[in-house]
mmCIF file of C-alpha atoms in Angstrom:
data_model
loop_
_atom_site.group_PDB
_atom_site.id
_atom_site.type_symbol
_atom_site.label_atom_id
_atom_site.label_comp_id
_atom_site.label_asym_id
_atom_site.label_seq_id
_atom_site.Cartn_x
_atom_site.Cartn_y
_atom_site.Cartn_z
ATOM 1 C CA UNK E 1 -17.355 15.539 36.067
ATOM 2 C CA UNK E 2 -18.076 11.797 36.701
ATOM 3 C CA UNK E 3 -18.473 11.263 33.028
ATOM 4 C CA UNK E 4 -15.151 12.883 32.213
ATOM 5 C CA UNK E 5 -13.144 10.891 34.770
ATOM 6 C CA UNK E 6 -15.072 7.854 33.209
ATOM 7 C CA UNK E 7 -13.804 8.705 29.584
ATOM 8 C CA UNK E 8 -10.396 9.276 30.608
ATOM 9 C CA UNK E 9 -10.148 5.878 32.565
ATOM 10 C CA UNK E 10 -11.527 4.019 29.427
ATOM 11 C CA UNK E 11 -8.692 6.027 27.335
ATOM 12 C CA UNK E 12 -5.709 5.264 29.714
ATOM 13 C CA UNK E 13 -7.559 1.170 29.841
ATOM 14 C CA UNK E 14 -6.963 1.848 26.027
ATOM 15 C CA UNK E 15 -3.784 2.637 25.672
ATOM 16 C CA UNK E 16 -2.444 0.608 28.023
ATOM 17 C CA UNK E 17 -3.692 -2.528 26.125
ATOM 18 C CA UNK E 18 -2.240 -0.937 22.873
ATOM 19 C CA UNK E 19 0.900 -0.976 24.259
ATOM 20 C CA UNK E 20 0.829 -4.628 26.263
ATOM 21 C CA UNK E 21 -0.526 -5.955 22.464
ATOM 22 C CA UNK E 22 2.401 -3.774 20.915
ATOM 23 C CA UNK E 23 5.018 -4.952 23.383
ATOM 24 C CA UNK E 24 3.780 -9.234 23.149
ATOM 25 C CA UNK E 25 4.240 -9.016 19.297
ATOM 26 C CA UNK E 26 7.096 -7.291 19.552
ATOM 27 C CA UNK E 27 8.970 -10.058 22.043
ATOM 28 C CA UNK E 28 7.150 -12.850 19.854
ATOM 29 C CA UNK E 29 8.756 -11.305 16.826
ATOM 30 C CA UNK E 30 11.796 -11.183 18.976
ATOM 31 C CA UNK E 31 11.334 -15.046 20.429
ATOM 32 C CA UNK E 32 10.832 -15.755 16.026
ATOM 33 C CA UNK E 33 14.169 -14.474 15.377
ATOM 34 C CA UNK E 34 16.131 -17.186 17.007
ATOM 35 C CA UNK E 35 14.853 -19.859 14.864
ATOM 36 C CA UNK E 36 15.765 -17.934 11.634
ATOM 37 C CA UNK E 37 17.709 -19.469 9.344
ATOM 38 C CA UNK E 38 20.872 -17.712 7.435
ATOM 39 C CA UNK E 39 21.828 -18.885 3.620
ATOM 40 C CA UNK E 40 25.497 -17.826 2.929
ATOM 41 C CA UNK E 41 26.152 -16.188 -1.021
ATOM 42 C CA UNK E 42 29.966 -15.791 -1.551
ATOM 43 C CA UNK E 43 30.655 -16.844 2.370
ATOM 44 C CA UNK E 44 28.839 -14.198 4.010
ATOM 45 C CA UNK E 45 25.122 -14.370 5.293
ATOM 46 C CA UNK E 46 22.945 -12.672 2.866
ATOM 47 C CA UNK E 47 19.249 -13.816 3.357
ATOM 48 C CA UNK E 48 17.583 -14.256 6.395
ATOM 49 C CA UNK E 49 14.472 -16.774 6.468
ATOM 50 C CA UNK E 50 12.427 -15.608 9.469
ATOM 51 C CA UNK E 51 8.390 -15.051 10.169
ATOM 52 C CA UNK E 52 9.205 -12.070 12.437
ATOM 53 C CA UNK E 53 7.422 -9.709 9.950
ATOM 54 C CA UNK E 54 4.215 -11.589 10.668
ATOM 55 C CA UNK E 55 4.412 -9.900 13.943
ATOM 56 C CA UNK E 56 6.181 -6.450 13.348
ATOM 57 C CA UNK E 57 3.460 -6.312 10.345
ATOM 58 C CA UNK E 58 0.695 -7.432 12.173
ATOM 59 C CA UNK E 59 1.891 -4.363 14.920
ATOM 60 C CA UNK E 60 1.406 -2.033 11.822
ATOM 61 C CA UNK E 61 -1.792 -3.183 10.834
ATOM 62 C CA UNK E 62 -3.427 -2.968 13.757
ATOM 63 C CA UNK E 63 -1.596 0.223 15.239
ATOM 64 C CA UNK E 64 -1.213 2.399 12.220
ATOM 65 C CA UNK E 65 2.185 3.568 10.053
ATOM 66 C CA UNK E 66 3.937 5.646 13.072
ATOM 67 C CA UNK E 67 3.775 2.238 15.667
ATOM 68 C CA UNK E 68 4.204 -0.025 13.151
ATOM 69 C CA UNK E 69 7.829 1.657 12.167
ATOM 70 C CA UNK E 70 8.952 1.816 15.716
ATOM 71 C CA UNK E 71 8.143 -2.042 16.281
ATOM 72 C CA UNK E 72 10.074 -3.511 13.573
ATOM 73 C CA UNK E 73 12.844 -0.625 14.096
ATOM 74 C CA UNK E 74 13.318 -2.122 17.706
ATOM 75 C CA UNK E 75 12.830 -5.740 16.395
ATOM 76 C CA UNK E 76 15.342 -5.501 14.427
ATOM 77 C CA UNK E 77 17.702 -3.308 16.473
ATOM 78 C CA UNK E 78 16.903 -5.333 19.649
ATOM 79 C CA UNK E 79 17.299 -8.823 17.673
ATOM 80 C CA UNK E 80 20.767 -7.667 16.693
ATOM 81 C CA UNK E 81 21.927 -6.993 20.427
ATOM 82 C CA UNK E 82 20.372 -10.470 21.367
ATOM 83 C CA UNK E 83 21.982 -12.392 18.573
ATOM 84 C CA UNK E 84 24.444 -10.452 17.141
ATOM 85 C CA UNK E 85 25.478 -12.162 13.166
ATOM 86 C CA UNK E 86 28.390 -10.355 11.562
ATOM 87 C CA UNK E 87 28.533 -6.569 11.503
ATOM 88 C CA UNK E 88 25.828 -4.060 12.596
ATOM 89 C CA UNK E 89 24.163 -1.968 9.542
ATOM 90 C CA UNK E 90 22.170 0.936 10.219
ATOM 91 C CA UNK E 91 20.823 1.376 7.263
ATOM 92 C CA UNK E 92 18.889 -1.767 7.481
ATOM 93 C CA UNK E 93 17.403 -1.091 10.884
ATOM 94 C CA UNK E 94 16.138 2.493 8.549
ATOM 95 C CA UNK E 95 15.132 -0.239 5.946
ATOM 96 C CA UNK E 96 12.626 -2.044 8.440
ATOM 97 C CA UNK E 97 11.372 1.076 9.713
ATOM 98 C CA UNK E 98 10.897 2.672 6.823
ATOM 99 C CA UNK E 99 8.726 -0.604 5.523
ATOM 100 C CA UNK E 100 6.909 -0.678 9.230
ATOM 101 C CA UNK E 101 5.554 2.368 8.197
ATOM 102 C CA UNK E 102 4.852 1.569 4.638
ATOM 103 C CA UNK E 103 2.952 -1.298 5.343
ATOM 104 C CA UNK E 104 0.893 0.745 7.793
ATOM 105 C CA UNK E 105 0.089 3.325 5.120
ATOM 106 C CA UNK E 106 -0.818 0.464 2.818
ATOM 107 C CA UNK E 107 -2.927 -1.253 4.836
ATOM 108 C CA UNK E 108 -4.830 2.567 5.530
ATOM 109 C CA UNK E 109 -5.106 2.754 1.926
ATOM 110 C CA UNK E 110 -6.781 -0.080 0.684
ATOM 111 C CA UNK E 111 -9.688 0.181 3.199
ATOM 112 C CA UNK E 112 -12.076 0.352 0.647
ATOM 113 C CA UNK E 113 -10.482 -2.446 -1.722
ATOM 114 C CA UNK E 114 -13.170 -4.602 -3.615
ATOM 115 C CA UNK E 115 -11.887 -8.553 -3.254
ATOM 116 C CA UNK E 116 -13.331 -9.752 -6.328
ATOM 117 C CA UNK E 117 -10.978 -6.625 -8.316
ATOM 118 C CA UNK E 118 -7.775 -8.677 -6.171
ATOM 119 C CA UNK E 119 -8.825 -12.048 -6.993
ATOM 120 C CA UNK E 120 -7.949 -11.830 -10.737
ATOM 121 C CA UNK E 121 -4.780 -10.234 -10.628
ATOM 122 C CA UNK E 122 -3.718 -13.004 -7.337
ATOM 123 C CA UNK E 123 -4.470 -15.734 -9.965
ATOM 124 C CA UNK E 124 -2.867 -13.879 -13.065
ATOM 125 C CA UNK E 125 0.052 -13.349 -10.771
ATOM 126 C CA UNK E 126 0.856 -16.572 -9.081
ATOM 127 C CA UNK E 127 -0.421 -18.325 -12.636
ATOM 128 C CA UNK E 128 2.565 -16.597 -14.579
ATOM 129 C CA UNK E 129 5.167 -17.153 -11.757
ATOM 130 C CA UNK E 130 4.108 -20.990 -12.212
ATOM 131 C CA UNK E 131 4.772 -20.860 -15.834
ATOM 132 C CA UNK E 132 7.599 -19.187 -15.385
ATOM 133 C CA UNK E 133 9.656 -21.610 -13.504
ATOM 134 C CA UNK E 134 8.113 -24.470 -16.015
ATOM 135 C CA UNK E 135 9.674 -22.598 -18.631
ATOM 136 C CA UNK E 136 12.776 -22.028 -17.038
ATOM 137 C CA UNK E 137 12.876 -26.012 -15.764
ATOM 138 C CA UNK E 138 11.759 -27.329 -19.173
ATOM 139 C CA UNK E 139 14.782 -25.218 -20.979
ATOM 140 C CA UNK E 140 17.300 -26.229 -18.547
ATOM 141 C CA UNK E 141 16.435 -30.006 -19.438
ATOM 142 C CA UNK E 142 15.703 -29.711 -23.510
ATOM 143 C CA UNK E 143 17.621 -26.486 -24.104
ATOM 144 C CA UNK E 144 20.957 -26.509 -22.112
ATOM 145 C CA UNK E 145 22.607 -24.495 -24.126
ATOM 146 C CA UNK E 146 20.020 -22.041 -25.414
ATOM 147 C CA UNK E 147 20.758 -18.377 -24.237
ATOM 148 C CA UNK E 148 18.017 -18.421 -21.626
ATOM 149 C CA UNK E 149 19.082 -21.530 -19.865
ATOM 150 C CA UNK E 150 22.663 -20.118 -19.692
ATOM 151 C CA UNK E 151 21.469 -16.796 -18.119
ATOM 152 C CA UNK E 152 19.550 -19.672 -15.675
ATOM 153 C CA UNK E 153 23.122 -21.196 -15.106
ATOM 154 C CA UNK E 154 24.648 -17.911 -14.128
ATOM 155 C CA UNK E 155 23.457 -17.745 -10.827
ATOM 156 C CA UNK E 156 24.737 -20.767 -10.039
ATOM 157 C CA UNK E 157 23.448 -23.229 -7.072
ATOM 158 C CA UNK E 158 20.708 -21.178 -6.631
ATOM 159 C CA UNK E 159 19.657 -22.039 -10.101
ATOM 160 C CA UNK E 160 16.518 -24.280 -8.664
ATOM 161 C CA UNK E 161 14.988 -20.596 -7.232
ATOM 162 C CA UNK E 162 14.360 -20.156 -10.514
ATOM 163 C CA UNK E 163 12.421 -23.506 -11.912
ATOM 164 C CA UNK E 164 11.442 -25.369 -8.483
ATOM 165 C CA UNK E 165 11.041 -22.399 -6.504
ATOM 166 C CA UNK E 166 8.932 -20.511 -8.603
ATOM 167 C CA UNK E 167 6.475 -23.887 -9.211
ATOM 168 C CA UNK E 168 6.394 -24.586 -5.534
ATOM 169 C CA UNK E 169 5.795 -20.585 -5.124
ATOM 170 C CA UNK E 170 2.649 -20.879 -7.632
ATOM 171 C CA UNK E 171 1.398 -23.980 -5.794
ATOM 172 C CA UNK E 172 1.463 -22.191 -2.504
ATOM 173 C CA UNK E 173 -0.635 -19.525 -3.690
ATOM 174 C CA UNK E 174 -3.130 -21.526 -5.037
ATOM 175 C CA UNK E 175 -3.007 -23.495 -2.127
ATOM 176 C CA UNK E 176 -4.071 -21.163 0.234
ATOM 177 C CA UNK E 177 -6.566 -19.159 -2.621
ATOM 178 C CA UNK E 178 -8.339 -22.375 -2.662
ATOM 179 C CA UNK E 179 -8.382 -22.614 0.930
ATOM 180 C CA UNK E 180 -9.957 -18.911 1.181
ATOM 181 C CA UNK E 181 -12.570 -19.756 -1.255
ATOM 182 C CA UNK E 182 -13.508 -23.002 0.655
ATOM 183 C CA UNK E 183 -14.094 -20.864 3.459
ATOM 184 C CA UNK E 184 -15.883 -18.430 1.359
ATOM 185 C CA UNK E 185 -18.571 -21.043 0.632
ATOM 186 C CA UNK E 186 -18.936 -22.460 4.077
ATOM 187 C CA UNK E 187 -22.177 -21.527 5.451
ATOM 188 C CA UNK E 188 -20.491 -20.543 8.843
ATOM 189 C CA UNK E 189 -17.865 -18.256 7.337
ATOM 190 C CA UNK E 190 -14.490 -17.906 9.187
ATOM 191 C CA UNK E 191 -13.199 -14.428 9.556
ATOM 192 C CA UNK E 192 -9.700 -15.137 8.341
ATOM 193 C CA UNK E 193 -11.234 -14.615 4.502
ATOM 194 C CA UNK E 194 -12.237 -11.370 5.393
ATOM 195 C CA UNK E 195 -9.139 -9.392 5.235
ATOM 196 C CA UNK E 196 -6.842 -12.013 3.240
ATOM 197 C CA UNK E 197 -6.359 -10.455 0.150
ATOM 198 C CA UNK E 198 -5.820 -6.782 1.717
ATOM 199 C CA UNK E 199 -3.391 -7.970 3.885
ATOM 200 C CA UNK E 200 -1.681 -10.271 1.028
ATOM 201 C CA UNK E 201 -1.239 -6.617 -1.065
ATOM 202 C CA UNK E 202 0.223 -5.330 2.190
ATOM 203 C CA UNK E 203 2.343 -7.735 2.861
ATOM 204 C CA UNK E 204 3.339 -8.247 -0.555
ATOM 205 C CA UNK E 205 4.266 -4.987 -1.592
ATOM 206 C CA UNK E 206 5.895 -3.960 1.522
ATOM 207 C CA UNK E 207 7.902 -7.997 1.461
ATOM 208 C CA UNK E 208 9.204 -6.843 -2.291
ATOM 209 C CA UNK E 209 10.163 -3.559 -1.418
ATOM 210 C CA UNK E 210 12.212 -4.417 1.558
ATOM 211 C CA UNK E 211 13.977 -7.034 -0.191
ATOM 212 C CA UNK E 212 15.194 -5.001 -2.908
ATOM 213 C CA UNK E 213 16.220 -1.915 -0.422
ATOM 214 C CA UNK E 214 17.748 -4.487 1.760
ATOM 215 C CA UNK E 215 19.977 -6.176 -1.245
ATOM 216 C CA UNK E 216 21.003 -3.080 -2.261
ATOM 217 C CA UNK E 217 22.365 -1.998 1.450
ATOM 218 C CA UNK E 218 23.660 -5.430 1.866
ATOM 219 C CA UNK E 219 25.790 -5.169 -1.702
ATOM 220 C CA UNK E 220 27.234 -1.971 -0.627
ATOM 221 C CA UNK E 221 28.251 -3.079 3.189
ATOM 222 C CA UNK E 222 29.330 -6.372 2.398
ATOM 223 C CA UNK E 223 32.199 -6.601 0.231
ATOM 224 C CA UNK E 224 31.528 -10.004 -0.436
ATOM 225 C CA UNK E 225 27.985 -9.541 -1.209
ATOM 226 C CA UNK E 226 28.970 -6.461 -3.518
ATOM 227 C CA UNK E 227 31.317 -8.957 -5.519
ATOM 228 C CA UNK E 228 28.221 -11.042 -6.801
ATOM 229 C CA UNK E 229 26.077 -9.577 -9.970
ATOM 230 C CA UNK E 230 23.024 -7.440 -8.523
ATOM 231 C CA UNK E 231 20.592 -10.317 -10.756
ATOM 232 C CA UNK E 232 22.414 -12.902 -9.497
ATOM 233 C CA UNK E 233 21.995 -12.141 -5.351
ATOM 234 C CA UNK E 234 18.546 -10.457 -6.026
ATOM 235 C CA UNK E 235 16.616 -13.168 -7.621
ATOM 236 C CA UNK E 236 16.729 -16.138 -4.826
ATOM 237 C CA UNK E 237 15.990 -13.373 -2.169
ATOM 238 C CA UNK E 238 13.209 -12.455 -4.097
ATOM 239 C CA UNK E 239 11.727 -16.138 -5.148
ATOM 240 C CA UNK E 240 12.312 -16.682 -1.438
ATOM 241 C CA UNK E 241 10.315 -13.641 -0.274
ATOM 242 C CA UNK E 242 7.614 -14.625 -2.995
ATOM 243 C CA UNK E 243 7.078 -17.735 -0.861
ATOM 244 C CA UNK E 244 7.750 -16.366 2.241
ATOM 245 C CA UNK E 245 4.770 -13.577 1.435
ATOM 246 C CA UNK E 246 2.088 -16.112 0.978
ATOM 247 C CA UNK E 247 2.547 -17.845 4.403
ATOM 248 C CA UNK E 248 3.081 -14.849 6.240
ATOM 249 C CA UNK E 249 -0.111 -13.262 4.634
ATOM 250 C CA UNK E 250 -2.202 -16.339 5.968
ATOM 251 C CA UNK E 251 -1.099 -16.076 9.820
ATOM 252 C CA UNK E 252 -1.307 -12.423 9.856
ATOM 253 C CA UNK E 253 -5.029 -13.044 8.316
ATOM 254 C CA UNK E 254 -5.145 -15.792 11.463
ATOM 255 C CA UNK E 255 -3.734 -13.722 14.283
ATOM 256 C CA UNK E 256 -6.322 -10.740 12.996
ATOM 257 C CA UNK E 257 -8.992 -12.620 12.891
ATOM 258 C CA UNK E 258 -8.459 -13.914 16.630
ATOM 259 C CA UNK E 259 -7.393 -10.216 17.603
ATOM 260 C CA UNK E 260 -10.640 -9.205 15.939
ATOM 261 C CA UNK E 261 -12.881 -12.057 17.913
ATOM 262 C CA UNK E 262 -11.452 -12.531 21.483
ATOM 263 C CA UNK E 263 -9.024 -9.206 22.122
ATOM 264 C CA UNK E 264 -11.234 -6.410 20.035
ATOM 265 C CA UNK E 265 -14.229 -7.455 21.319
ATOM 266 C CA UNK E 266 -13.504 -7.455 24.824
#
């Protein structure tokens, strides 16, 4: 009987510290959203530039798909109430829930994911998104009016998402690939390599995905938003979340790795 009442003390010690970590991400997420930044397309606020997924995600990671969902659904429902901008959309509060969870189910999935199979397509990746916005810079300066550069044109002042934006994007990601192997080869290894690239595919995919759902929503609520080509309003917010994915993936990898030493362990 002792041993029972023991076992259900160290469950309800449990839980209770799931839900204070659940609830401190979720107000730091919360505290993040105040210092996000709005860009304007057409006169109406269509992209947000926040770091409140590094918490909501981190929630989701650590908590499974089902906790994960509800945290960013009541970020985002909550940071609405607190700072209301423009009209309130449901469907995007469904969009962040729906991504809570996916990034949860990711995260699940790639348990057994081999970092040296990641590695390659990371540098493949980031090394064509470079080239890319060479490309695109070098025919905007030798080519002006070549097809290409005119489609570059077309999206007008948010043409340098497309050349700068996709070189400083590249850079980033090497940036922090070389920092991971530098910490790979340090005899006293640092735990933030151990779960980097998992958690860059996590937050990657589930980054992409909600941009894409969210344009989309936004397009059809917005009249103003709707008004602009789908290529055109699409491709900064996804350049942006390109960059965006990298620095979020190394603080979640931070945050884990102190969750995993000082919190986990206690």
């Amino acid at each position: 009987m002792q041993s029972g009442n023991y076992s259900g003390g160290i469950s309800s010690h449990l839980k209770s510290r799931r839900l204070t970590t659940v609830s401190i991400l979720i107000a730091l997420a919360l505290v993040i959203r105040f210092f996000s930044i709005m860009i304007f397309f057409g006169g109406a606020g269509g992209l947000r530039i926040s770091f409140t997924h590094v918490f909501t995600r981190l929630v989701a990671i650590l908590f499974g798909p089902f906790t994960g969902g509800l945290a960013s659904g009541i970020v985002d429902l909550l940071g609405y109430i607190l700072k209301p901008e423009g009209a309130f959309i449901p469907l995007l509060t469904v969009s962040a829930i729906l991504c809570g969870m996916l990034a949860g189910l990711i995260w699940h999935l790639t348990g057994g994911m081999s970092l040296k199979r990641v590695r390659v397509p990371y540098i493949l990746a980031f090394s064509l998104i470079g080239l890319m916005g060479l490309f695109n810079w070098l025919m905007t300066i030798w080519a002006p009016e070549s097809p290409w550069s005119k489609l570059i044109a077309s999206v007008g002042k948010y043409q340098n998402f497309l050349t700068i934006g996709l070189v400083v994007t590249a850079a980033v990601g090497f940036l922090f690939f070389a920092i991971d192997r530098i910490q790979m080869k340090m005899k006293d290894k640092w735990p933030l390599q151990e779960d980097f690239f998992r958690i860059l595919f996590t937050v990657g995919i589930t980054g992409l995905v909600e941009a894409t759902l969210n344009t989309i929503i936004l397009r059809g609520a917005i009249p103003e938003l709707g008004a602009i080509p789908f290529l055109v309003y699409w491709t900064p917010r996804i350049i942006v979340q390109l960059l965006m994915i990298v620095v979020q993936t190394y603080i979640v990898s931070l945050l884990l790795s102190i969750y995993k030493r000082n919190i986990k362990a206690s």
